[in-house]
CSV table of C-alpha atoms in Angstrom, one decimal:
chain,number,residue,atom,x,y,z
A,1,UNK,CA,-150.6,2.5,-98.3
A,2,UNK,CA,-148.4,1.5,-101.4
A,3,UNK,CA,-149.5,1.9,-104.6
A,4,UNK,CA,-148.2,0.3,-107.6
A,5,UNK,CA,-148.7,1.9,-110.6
A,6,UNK,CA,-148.6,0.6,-114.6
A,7,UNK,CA,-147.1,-2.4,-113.4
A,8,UNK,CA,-148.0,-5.7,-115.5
A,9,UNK,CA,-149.7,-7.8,-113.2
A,10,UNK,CA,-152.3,-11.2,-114.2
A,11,UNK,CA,-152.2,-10.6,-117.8
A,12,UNK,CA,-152.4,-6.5,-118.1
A,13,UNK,CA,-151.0,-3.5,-116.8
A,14,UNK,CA,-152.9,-2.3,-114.3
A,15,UNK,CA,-152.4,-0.7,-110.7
A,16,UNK,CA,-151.8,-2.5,-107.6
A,17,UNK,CA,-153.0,-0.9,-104.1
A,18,UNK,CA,-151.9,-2.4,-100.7
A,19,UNK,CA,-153.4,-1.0,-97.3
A,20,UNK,CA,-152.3,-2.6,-94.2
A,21,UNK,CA,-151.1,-6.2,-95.0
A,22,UNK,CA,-153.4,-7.0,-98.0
A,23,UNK,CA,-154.7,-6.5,-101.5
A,24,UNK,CA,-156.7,-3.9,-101.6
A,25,UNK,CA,-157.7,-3.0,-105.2
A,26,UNK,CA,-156.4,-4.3,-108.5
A,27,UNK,CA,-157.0,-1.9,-111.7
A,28,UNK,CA,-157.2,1.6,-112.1
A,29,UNK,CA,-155.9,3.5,-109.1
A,30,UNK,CA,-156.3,7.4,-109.3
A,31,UNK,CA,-153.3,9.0,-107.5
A,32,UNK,CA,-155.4,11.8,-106.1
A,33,UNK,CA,-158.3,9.9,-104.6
A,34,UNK,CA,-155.5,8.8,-101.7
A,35,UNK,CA,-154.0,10.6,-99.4
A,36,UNK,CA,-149.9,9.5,-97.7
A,37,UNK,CA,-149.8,6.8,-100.3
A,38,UNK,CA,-146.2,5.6,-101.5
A,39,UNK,CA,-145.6,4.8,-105.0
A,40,UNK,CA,-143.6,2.6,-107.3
A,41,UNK,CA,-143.0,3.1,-110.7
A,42,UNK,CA,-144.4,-0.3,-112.2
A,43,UNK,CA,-143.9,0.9,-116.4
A,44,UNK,CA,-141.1,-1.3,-116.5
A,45,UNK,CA,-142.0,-4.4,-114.3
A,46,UNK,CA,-144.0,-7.0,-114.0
A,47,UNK,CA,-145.6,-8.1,-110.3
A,48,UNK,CA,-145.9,-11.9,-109.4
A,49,UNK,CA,-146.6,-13.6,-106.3
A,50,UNK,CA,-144.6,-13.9,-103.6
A,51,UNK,CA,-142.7,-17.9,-103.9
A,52,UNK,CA,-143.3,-20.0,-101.1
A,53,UNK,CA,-140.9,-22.5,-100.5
A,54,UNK,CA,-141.9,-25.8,-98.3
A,55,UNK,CA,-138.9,-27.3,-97.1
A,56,UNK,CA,-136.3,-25.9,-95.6
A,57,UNK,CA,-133.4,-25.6,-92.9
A,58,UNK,CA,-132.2,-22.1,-93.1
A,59,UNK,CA,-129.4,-21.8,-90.5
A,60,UNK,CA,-128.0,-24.8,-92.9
A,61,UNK,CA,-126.6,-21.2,-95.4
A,62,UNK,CA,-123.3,-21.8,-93.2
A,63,UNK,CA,-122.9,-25.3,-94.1
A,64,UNK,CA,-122.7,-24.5,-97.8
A,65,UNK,CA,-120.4,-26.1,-99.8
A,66,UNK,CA,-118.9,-27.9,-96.4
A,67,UNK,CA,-118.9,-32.0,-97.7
A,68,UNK,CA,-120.3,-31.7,-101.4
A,69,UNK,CA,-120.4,-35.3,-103.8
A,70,UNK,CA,-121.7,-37.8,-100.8
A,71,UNK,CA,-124.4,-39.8,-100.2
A,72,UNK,CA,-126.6,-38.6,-97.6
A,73,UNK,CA,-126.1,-40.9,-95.1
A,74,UNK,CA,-121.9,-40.0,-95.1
A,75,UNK,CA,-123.0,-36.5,-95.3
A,76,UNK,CA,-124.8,-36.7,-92.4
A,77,UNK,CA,-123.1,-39.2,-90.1
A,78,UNK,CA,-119.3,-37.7,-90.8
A,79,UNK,CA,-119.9,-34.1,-91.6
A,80,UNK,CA,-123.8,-32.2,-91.0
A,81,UNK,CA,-124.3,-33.8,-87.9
A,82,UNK,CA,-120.9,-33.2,-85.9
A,83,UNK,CA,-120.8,-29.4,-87.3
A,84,UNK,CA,-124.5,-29.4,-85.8
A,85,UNK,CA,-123.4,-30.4,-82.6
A,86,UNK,CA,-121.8,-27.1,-82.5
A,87,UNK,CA,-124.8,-24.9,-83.1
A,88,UNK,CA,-126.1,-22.2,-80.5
A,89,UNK,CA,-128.8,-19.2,-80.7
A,90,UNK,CA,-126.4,-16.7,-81.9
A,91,UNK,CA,-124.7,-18.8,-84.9
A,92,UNK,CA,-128.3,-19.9,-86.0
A,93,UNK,CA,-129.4,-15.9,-85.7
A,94,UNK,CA,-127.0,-14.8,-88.5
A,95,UNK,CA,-127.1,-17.8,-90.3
A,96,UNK,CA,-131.3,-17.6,-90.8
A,97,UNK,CA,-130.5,-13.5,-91.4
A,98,UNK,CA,-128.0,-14.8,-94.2
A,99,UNK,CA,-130.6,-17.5,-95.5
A,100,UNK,CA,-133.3,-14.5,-95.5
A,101,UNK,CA,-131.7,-11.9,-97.9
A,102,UNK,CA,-130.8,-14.9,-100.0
A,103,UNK,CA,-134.3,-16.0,-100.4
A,104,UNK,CA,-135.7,-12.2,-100.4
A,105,UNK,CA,-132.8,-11.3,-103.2
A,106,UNK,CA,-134.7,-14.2,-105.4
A,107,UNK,CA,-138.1,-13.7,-104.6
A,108,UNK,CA,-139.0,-15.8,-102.1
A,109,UNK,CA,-141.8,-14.3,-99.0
A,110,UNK,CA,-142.4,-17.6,-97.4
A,111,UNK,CA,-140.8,-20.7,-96.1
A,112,UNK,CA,-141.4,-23.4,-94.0
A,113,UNK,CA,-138.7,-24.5,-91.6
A,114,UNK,CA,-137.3,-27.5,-89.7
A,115,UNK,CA,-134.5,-27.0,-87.2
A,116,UNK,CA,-133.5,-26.3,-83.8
A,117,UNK,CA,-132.6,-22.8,-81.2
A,118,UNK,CA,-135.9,-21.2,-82.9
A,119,UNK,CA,-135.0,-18.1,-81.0
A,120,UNK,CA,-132.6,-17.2,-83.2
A,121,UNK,CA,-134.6,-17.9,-86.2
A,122,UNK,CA,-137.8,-16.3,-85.0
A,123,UNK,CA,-135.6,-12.9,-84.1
A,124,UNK,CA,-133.9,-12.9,-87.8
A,125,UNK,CA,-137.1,-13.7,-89.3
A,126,UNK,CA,-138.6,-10.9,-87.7
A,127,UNK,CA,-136.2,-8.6,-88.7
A,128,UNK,CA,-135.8,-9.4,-92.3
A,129,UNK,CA,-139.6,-9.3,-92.7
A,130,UNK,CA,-140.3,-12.7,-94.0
A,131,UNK,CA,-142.5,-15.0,-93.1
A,132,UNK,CA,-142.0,-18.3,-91.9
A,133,UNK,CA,-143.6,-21.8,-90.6
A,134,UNK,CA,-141.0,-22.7,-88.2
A,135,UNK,CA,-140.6,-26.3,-86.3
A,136,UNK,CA,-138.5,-27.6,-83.9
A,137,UNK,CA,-136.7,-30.6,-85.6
A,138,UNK,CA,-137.5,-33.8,-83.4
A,139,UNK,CA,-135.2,-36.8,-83.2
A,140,UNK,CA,-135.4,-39.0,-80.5
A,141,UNK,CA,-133.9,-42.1,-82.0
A,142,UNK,CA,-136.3,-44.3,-80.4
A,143,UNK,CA,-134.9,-43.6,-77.0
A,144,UNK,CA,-137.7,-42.7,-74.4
A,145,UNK,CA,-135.7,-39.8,-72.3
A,146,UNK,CA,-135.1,-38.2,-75.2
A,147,UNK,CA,-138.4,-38.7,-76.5
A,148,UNK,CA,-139.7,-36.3,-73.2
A,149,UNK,CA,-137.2,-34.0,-73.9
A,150,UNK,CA,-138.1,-33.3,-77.8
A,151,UNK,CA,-141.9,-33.3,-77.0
A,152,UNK,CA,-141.4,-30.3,-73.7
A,153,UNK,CA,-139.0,-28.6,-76.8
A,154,UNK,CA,-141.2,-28.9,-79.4
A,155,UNK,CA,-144.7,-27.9,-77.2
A,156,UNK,CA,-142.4,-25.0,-75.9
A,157,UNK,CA,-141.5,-23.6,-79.1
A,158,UNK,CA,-144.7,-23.5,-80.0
A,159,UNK,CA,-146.2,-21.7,-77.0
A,160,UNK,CA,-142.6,-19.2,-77.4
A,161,UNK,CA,-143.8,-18.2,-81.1
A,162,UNK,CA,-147.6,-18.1,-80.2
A,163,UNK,CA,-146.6,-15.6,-77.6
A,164,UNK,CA,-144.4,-13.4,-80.5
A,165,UNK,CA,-148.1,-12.5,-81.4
A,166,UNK,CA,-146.4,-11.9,-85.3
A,167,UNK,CA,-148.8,-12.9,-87.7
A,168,UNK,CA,-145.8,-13.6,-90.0
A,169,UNK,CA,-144.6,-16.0,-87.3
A,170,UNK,CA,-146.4,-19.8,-87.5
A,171,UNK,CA,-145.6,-22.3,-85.1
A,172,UNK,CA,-145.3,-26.2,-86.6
A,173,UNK,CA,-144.5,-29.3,-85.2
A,174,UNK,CA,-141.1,-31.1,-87.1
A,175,UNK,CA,-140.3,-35.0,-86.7
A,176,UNK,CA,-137.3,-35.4,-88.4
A,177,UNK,CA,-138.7,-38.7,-90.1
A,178,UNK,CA,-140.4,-41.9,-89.4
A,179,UNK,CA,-136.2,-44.0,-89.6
A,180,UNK,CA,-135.2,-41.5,-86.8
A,181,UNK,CA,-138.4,-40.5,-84.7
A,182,UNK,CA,-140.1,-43.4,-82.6
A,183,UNK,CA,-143.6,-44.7,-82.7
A,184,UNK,CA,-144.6,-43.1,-79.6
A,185,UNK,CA,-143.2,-40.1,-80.5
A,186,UNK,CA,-144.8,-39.6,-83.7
A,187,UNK,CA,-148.2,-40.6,-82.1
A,188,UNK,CA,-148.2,-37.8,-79.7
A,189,UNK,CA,-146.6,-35.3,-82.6
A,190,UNK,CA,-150.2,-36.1,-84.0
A,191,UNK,CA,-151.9,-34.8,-80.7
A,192,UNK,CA,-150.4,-32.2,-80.1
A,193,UNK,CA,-150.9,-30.8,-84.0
A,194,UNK,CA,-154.7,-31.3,-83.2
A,195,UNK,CA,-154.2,-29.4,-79.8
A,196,UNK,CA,-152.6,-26.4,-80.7
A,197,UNK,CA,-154.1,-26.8,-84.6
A,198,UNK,CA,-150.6,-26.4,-86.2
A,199,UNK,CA,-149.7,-28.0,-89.1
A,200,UNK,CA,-146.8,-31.0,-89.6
A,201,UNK,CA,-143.4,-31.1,-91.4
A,202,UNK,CA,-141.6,-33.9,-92.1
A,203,UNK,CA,-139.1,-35.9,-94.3
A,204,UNK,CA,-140.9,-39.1,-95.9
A,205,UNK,CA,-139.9,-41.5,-98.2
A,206,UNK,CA,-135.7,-39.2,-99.3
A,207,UNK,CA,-133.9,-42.4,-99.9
A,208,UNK,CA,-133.7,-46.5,-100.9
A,209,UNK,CA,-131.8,-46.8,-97.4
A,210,UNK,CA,-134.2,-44.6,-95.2
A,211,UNK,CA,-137.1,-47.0,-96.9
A,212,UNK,CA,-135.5,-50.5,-96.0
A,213,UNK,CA,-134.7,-49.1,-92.5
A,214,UNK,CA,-138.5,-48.4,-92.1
A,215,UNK,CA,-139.4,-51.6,-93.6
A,216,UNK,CA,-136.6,-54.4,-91.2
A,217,UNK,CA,-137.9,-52.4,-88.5
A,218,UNK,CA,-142.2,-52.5,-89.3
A,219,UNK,CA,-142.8,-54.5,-91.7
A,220,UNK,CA,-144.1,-52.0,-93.8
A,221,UNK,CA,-143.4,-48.9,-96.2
A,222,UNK,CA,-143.1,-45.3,-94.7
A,223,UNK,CA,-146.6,-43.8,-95.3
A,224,UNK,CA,-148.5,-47.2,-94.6
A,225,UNK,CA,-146.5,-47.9,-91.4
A,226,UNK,CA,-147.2,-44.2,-90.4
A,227,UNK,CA,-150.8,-44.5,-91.5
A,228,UNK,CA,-151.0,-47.8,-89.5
A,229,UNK,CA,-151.0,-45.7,-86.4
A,230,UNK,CA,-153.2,-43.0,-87.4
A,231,UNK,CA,-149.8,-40.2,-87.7
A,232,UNK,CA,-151.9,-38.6,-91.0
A,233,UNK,CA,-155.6,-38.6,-90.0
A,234,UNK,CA,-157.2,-35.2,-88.7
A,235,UNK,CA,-154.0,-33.2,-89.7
A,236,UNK,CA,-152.4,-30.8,-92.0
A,237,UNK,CA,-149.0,-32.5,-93.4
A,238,UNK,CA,-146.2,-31.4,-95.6
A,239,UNK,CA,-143.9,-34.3,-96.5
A,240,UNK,CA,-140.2,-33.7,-97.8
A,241,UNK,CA,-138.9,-35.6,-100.7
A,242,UNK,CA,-141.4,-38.4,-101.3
A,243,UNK,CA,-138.4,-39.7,-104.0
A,244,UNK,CA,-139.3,-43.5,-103.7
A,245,UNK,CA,-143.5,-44.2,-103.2
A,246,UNK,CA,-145.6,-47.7,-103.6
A,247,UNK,CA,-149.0,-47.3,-105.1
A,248,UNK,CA,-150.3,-47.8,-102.2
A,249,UNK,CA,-148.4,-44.9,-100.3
A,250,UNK,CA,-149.6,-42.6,-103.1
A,251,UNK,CA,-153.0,-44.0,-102.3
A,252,UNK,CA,-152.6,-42.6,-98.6
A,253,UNK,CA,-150.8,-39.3,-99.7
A,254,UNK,CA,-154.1,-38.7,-102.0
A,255,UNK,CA,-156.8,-39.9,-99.6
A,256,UNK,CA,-155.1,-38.0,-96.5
A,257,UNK,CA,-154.8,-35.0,-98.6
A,258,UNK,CA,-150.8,-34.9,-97.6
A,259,UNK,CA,-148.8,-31.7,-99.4
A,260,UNK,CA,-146.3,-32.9,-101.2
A,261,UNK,CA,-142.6,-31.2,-101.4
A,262,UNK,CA,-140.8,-31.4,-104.1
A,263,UNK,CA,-136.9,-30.9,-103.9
A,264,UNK,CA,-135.9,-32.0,-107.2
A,265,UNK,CA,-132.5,-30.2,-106.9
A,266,UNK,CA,-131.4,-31.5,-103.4
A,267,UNK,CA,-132.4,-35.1,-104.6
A,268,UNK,CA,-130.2,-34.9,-107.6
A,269,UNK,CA,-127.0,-34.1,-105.8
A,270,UNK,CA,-127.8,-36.3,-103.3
A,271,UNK,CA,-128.7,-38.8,-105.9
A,272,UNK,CA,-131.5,-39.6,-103.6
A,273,UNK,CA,-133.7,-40.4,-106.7
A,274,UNK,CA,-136.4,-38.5,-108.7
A,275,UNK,CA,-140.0,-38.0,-107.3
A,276,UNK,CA,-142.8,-39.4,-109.6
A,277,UNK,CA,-144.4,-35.7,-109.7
A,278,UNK,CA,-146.4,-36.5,-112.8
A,279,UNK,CA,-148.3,-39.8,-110.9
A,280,UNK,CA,-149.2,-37.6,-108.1
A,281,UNK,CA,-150.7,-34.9,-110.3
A,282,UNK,CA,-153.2,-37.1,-111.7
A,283,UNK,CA,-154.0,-38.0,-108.5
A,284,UNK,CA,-154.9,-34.7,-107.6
A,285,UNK,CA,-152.7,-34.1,-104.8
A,286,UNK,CA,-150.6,-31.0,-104.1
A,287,UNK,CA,-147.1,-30.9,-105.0
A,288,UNK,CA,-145.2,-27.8,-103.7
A,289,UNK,CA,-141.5,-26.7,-103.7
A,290,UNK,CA,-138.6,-26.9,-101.7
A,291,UNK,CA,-135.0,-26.4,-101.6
A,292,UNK,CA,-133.8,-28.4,-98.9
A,293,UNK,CA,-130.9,-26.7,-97.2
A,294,UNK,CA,-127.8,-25.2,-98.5
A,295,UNK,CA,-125.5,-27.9,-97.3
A,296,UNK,CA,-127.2,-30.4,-100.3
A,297,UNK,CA,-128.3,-27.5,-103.0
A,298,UNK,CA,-126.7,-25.4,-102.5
A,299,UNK,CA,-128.4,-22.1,-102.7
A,300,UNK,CA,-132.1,-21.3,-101.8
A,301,UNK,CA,-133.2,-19.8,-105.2
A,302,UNK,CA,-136.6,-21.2,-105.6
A,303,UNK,CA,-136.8,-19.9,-109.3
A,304,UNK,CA,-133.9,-22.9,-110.3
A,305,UNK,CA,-136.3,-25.8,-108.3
A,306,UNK,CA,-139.4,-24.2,-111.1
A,307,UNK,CA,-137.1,-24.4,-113.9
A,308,UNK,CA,-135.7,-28.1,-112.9
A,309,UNK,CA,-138.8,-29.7,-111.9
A,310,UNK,CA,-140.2,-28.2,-115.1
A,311,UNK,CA,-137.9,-29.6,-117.4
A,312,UNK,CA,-136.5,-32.8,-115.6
A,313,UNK,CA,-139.7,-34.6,-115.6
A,314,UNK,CA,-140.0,-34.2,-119.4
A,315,UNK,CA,-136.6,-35.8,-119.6
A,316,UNK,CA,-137.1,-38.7,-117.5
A,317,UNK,CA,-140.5,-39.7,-119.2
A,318,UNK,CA,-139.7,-38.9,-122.5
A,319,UNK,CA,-142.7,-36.3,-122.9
A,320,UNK,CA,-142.3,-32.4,-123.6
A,321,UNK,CA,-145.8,-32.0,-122.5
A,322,UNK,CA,-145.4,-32.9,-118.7
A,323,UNK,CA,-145.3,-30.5,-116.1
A,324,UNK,CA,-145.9,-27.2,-118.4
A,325,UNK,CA,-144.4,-24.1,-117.0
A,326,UNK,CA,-147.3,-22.3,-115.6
A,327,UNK,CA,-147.6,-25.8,-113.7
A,328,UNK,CA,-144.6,-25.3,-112.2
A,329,UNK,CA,-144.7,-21.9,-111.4
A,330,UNK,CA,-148.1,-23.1,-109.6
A,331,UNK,CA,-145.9,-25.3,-107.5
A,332,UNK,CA,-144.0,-22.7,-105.8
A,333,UNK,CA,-146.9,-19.9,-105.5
A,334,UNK,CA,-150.7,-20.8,-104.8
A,335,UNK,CA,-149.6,-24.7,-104.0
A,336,UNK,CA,-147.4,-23.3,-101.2
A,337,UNK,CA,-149.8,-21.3,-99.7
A,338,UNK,CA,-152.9,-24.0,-99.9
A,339,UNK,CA,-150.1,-26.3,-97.9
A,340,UNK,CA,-149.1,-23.5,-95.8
A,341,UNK,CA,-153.1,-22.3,-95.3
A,342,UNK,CA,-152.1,-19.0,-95.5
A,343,UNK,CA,-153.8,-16.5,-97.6
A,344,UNK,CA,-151.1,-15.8,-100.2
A,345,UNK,CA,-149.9,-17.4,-103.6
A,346,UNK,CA,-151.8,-15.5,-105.7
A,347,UNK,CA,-152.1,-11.3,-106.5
A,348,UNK,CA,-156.1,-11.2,-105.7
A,349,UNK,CA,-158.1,-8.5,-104.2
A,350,UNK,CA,-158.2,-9.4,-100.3
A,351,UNK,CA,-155.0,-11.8,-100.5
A,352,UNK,CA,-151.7,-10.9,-98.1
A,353,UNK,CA,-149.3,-8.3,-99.6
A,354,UNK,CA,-146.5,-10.6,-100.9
A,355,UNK,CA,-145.5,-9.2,-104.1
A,356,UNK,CA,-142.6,-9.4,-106.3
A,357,UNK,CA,-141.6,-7.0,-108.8
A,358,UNK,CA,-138.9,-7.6,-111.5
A,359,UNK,CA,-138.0,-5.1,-114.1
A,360,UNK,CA,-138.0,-6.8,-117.8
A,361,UNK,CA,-135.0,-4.6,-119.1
A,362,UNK,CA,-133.1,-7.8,-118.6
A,363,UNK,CA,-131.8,-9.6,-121.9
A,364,UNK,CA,-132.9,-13.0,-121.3
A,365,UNK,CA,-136.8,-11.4,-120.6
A,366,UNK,CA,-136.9,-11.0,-124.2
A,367,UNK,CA,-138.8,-10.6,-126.4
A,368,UNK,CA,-141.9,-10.0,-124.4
A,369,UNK,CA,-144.0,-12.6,-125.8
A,370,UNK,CA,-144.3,-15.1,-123.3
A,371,UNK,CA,-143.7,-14.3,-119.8
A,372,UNK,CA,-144.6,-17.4,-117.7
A,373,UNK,CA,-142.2,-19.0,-120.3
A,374,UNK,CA,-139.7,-16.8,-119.4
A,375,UNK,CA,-139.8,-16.8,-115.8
A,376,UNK,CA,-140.1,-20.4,-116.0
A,377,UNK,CA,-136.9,-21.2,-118.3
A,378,UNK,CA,-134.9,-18.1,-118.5
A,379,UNK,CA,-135.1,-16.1,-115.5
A,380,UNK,CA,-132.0,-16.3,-113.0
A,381,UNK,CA,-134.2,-15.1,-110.2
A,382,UNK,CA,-132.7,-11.7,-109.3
A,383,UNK,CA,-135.7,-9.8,-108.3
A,384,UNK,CA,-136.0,-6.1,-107.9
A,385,UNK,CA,-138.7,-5.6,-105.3
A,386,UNK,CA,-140.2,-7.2,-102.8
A,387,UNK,CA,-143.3,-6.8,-100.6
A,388,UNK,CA,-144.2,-8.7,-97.5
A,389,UNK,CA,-147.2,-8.4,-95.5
A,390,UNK,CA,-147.6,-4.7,-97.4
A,391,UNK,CA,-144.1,-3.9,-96.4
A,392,UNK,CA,-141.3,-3.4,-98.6
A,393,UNK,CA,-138.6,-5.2,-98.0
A,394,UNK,CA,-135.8,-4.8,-100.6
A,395,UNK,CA,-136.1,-1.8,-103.1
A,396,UNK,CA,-134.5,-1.9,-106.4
A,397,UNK,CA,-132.5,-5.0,-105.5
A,398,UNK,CA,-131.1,-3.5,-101.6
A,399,UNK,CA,-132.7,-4.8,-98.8
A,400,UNK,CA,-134.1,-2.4,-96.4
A,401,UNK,CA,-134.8,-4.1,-93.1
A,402,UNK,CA,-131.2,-5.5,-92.4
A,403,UNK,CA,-127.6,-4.5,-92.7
A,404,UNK,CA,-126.3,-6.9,-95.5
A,405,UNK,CA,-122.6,-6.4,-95.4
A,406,UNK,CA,-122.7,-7.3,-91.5
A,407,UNK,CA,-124.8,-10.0,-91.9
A,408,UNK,CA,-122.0,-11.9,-94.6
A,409,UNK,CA,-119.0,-10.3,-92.3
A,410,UNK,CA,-120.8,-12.1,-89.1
A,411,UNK,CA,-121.4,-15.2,-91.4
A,412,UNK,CA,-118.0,-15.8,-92.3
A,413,UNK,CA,-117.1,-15.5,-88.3
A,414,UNK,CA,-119.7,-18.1,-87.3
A,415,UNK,CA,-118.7,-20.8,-90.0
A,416,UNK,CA,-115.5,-20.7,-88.5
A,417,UNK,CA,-116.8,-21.1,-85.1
A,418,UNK,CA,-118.7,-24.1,-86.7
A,419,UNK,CA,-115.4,-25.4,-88.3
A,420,UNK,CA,-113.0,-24.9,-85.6
């Protein structure tokens, strides 16, 4: 058991008790009435949720800062791609562990993944404690041999994670996107989501080139061409980016209950475009974050996407009172979790034991008026403690679960493996 004490938690202090992997009582905890119970010193901090963030590609922490100030397309093509090429288990191992204390060290319990030799990042995500939705990136580029061979990968990594038997450890199915994944393809991604009741991730809608490839090719717009063929119905989606929509494709996103995420900071460098967030809020749909990976962010601190999708909407339409900060906040907690279904997002009796604690002797944390306002706009998103499935995980900002100075000495060696 873990006990919390005096910490500032959903409007009050009050005391936090974890048993097993959950919540199991919010308010007042007597010390005594518990018996090998460890405590944390809560006076000084406040406790929020765990964030969650919805897009990712993790092992991508060793492409940081590789080909910066190109449009995505060049980035890909000349530099992302051939570096890929290079990729095996044991480079994507310490680039995921890397990618994990970053995300841990700024408060971040949860992501969803896309990418490829998920051995590695199911072994460093079961070591740094986090948990993760992790899919096997699919491109077949609308060749049918290499459609069989992405399918057998992507049914075997879900079977390989299944058999992990970690409840931290959720298998997903990840087309790449509808300009780079065939018809065919995408239609059996569909079955196979319904057989093995995982959910999908997948890139829709990033870019004005991506959109006019889809629409020479079909005749129609990404989500309707997708919806045409019935790649939505019966299933739980998260679609990346979502920069450039019709009416009509937000139509689809709202009536197929799609999960929006958001990567406001990924689509700015890669002047990709700017997501209408504020029309899919009215329409009720559920807009999560996302960092994208490092090689277009170029960190994976989730706390800068809340603070630039809370104020960049205001710019671009002119109003201060769009997408308020507790909104935004909302993005990256308890809208990540209903995309993710997992039971998490929010510090409630019963919930999973992700917890963040961040001490408020900080200068830009006061005064102590406003807190969602602070964490919102002013926090830099250097966390003190973190719990994950009622363990903890880092402890007054060092991270107990891996070695971190091995981690960045064995990150440095496989970039220049990647490089060479």
């Amino acid at each position: 058991m873990i006990l919390i004490k005096d910490v500032y938690v959903n409007g009050k202090r009050q005391d936090i008790l974890i048993e097993g992997n959950k919540i199991k009582k919010i308010g007042e905890v007597k010390k005594e009435d518990i018996e090998d119970v460890e405590i944390i010193d809560g006076k000084k901090k406040i406790a929020i949720p765990g964030l969650i963030n919805t897009h990712t590609h993790i092992p991508m922490t060793l492409f940081r800062g590789v080909a910066d100030d190109l449009p995505l397309m060049e980035w890909l093509n000349n530099y992302i791609w051939p570096m890929e090429a290079k990729l095996n288990e044991k480079i994507v191992y310490w680039g995921t562990l890397l990618g994990c204390i970053e995300m841990i060290k700024s408060g971040t319990t949860t992501f969803n993944d896309m990418y490829f030799y998920l051995e590695g990042i199911s072994k460093a995500v079961d070591e740094s404690g986090m948990r993760a939705v992790l899919a096997y990136g699919m491109i077949d580029l609308f060749d049918e041999e290499r459609r069989e061979k992405e399918l057998k990968n992507a049914e075997k990594y879900i079977k390989y994670i299944n058999e992990l038997n970690n409840s931290r450890i959720i298998p997903a199915l990840g087309p790449h996107a509808p300009y780079t994944c065939s018809k065919e393809l995408l239609m059996k991604v569909n079955e196979l989501a319904k057989k093995y009741n995982v959910m999908i991730h997948i890139h829709m809608n990033e870019t004005l080139d991506e959109i006019k490839t889809v629409k020479e090719k079909t005749g129609m717009e990404p989500f309707i061409y997708l919806n045409s063929f019935g790649f939505f119905d019966d299933v739980n989606v998260v679609a990346a980016h979502c920069v450039h929509l019709t009416e009509g494709e937000i139509r689809i996103i709202k009536e197929k209950n799609i999960n929006v995420s958001h990567n406001p900071i990924s689509n700015l460098k890669l002047a990709s475009g700017i997501a209408p967030i504020p029309k899919l809020l009215k329409e009720g749909i559920n807009v999560t974050l996302g960092t994208d990976g490092c090689g277009s962010n170029n960190n994976l601190n989730l706390f800068e996407e809340i603070k630039i999708t809370a104020i960049l909407h205001k710019g671009v339409n002119l109003n201060p009172t769009v997408i308020k900060a507790e909104t935004a906040f909302n993005f990256a907690t308890k809208n990540g979790a209903k995309a993710l279904n997992i039971k998490a997002g929010e510090i409630k009796e019963g919930y999973l034991a992700d917890i963040v604690l961040i001490n408020m002797d900080k200068p830009f944390l006061y005064p102590k008026e406003n807190i969602m306002s602070h964490l919102v706009y002013a926090f830099n998103g250097f966390v003190d403690d973190v719990i994950i499935d009622g363990k903890i995980v880092m402890r007054e900002g060092k991270i107990l679960t891996v070695d971190e100075e091995k981690v960045y000495e064995k990150a440095e060696e496989m970039y220049e493996i990647l490089r060479s």
